[in-house]
Tab-separated table of C-alpha atoms in Angstrom:
chain	number	residue	atom	x	y	z
A	264	MET	CA	48.366	87.624	40.110
A	265	PHE	CA	46.675	84.679	40.027
A	266	MET	CA	47.208	81.528	38.378
A	267	ARG	CA	44.531	78.764	37.418
A	268	ARG	CA	46.159	75.809	39.588
A	269	ARG	CA	44.599	72.008	37.417
A	270	PRO	CA	42.085	70.244	39.021
A	271	LEU	CA	43.796	67.024	41.219
A	272	VAL	CA	40.810	64.697	38.457
A	273	ARG	CA	40.327	65.172	35.968
A	274	PRO	CA	36.738	64.623	34.734
A	275	VAL	CA	35.789	61.525	32.070
A	276	VAL	CA	34.620	62.361	29.277
A	277	ARG	CA	33.256	59.138	27.604
A	278	PRO	CA	31.274	59.974	23.519
A	279	ALA	CA	28.159	60.770	23.735
A	280	GLY	CA	27.205	56.719	21.753
A	281	ALA	CA	28.952	55.228	24.133
A	282	PRO	CA	25.624	53.456	26.690
A	283	LEU	CA	24.410	52.484	23.044
A	284	LEU	CA	27.183	50.481	21.743
A	285	ARG	CA	27.189	48.924	24.896
A	286	GLY	CA	23.633	47.897	24.702
A	287	ALA	CA	23.535	47.355	20.977
A	288	LEU	CA	26.400	44.756	22.563
A	289	VAL	CA	25.198	43.019	24.823
A	290	GLY	CA	21.301	42.705	22.822
A	291	GLY	CA	23.305	41.129	19.790
A	292	ALA	CA	24.374	39.123	21.867
A	293	ALA	CA	22.402	37.836	23.587
A	294	TYR	CA	20.098	38.075	19.982
A	295	ALA	CA	22.585	35.659	18.712
A	296	ALA	CA	21.939	33.091	21.478
A	297	GLY	CA	18.499	33.284	21.738
A	298	ARG	CA	18.599	32.252	17.819
A	299	SER	CA	21.309	28.724	18.567
A	300	ALA	CA	18.919	28.033	21.182
A	301	ALA	CA	15.511	28.147	18.051
A	302	ARG	CA	17.849	26.710	15.448
A	303	SER	CA	19.297	23.251	18.156
A	304	SER	CA	15.594	23.091	19.442
A	305	ARG	CA	14.502	23.119	15.313
A	306	ARG	CA	16.849	20.605	14.887
A	307	GLU	CA	15.894	18.166	17.543
A	308	GLN	CA	12.836	18.248	16.699
A	309	ASP	CA	13.160	16.736	12.977
A	310	GLN	CA	14.896	14.418	15.000
A	311	GLU	CA	11.748	13.618	17.258
A	312	GLN	CA	10.100	13.566	14.853
A	313	ALA	CA	12.213	11.226	11.865
A	314	ILE	CA	12.690	8.835	14.932
A	315	ALA	CA	9.134	8.890	15.801
A	316	ASP	CA	7.962	8.272	11.590
A	317	LEU	CA	10.869	5.272	11.551
A	318	GLN	CA	8.897	3.841	14.457
A	319	TYR	CA	5.726	4.219	12.500
A	320	GLN	CA	6.774	2.366	9.770
A	321	GLN	CA	8.119	-0.073	11.280
A	322	GLN	CA	4.760	-0.633	12.514
A	323	GLN	CA	3.300	-0.539	8.763
A	324	GLU	CA	6.014	-2.940	7.627
A	325	ALA	CA	5.114	-5.473	11.163
A	326	GLN	CA	1.445	-5.716	10.089
A	327	GLN	CA	1.936	-6.323	6.106
A	328	ALA	CA	3.990	-9.236	7.805
A	329	GLN	CA	1.584	-10.294	9.933
A	330	GLN	CA	-0.910	-10.010	7.766
A	331	ALA	CA	1.351	-10.937	4.637
A	332	ALA	CA	1.636	-14.136	6.604
A	333	PRO	CA	1.206	-17.203	4.501
A	334	ALA	CA	-1.314	-19.385	6.941
A	335	PRO	CA	0.169	-22.757	7.881
A	336	PRO	CA	-0.370	-25.417	5.218
A	337	PRO	CA	-3.698	-27.995	5.044
A	338	ALA	CA	-3.425	-30.842	7.305
A	339	PRO	CA	-2.169	-33.731	4.674
A	340	PRO	CA	-5.434	-35.363	4.000
A	341	GLN	CA	-6.888	-38.486	5.531
A	342	VAL	CA	-6.382	-42.482	3.848
A	343	ALA	CA	-8.779	-44.820	3.941
A	344	PRO	CA	-7.278	-48.130	4.131
A	345	ALA	CA	-7.613	-49.703	0.973
A	346	GLY	CA	-10.940	-51.847	0.321
A	347	GLN	CA	-12.942	-49.691	2.855
A	348	ASP	CA	-14.973	-46.678	1.345
A	349	PRO	CA	-14.588	-46.159	-2.726
A	350	GLY	CA	-16.462	-43.386	-2.746
A	351	GLY	CA	-14.102	-41.479	-0.347
A	352	LEU	CA	-11.057	-41.543	-2.418
A	353	THR	CA	-12.781	-40.165	-4.912
A	354	GLU	CA	-13.548	-37.701	-2.511
A	355	GLN	CA	-10.066	-37.163	-0.977
A	356	LEU	CA	-8.860	-37.072	-5.221
A	357	ALA	CA	-11.546	-33.738	-5.606
A	358	ARG	CA	-10.838	-32.041	-2.192
A	359	LEU	CA	-6.520	-32.380	-3.220
A	360	GLY	CA	-7.535	-31.306	-6.426
A	361	GLU	CA	-9.622	-28.659	-5.646
A	362	LEU	CA	-7.038	-27.287	-3.005
A	363	ALA	CA	-3.809	-27.252	-5.914
A	364	GLN	CA	-6.282	-24.689	-8.127
A	365	GLN	CA	-6.940	-22.961	-5.370
A	366	GLY	CA	-2.971	-22.239	-5.403
A	367	VAL	CA	-2.005	-24.441	-1.378
A	368	LEU	CA	-0.599	-26.680	-2.990
A	369	THR	CA	2.239	-27.411	-5.207
A	370	PRO	CA	2.038	-29.089	-8.155
A	371	GLU	CA	4.706	-31.252	-6.615
A	372	GLU	CA	2.404	-32.323	-3.088
A	373	PHE	CA	-0.307	-32.464	-4.881
A	374	ALA	CA	1.193	-35.034	-7.616
A	375	ALA	CA	2.874	-36.234	-4.298
A	376	ALA	CA	-0.596	-36.652	-1.791
A	377	LYS	CA	-2.128	-37.916	-5.329
A	378	ALA	CA	-0.765	-41.659	-5.184
A	379	ARG	CA	-0.093	-41.658	-1.445
A	380	LEU	CA	-4.182	-41.886	-1.894
A	381	LEU	CA	-3.943	-44.437	-4.634
A	382	ALA	CA	-1.429	-46.302	-3.018
A	383	GLY	CA	-3.827	-46.850	-0.311
């Protein structure tokens, strides 16, 4: 009688779904890495957009500040020496009154300039 010998090496038996499971793991990891990269890219784009918006706002504020900056005060009116050209005094007082009405001179500045003119 012949006895059957056992084989020296046994074949490795793998379950039928093992390659699929390995593929799912590799694919899932790649998917997660892609999502993470997309998320960080989106976050970086949002930060760049926020920086651009802030720079634009600062430029607009600077332009508004330049436009809203008051004009330099007008040069004080030239006072004619006393006894010369009395009509010039009237013109200068009228000019001072116009500047005060336009809001260029404050009431205090108007009063001081008028006193200088009248004092001669």
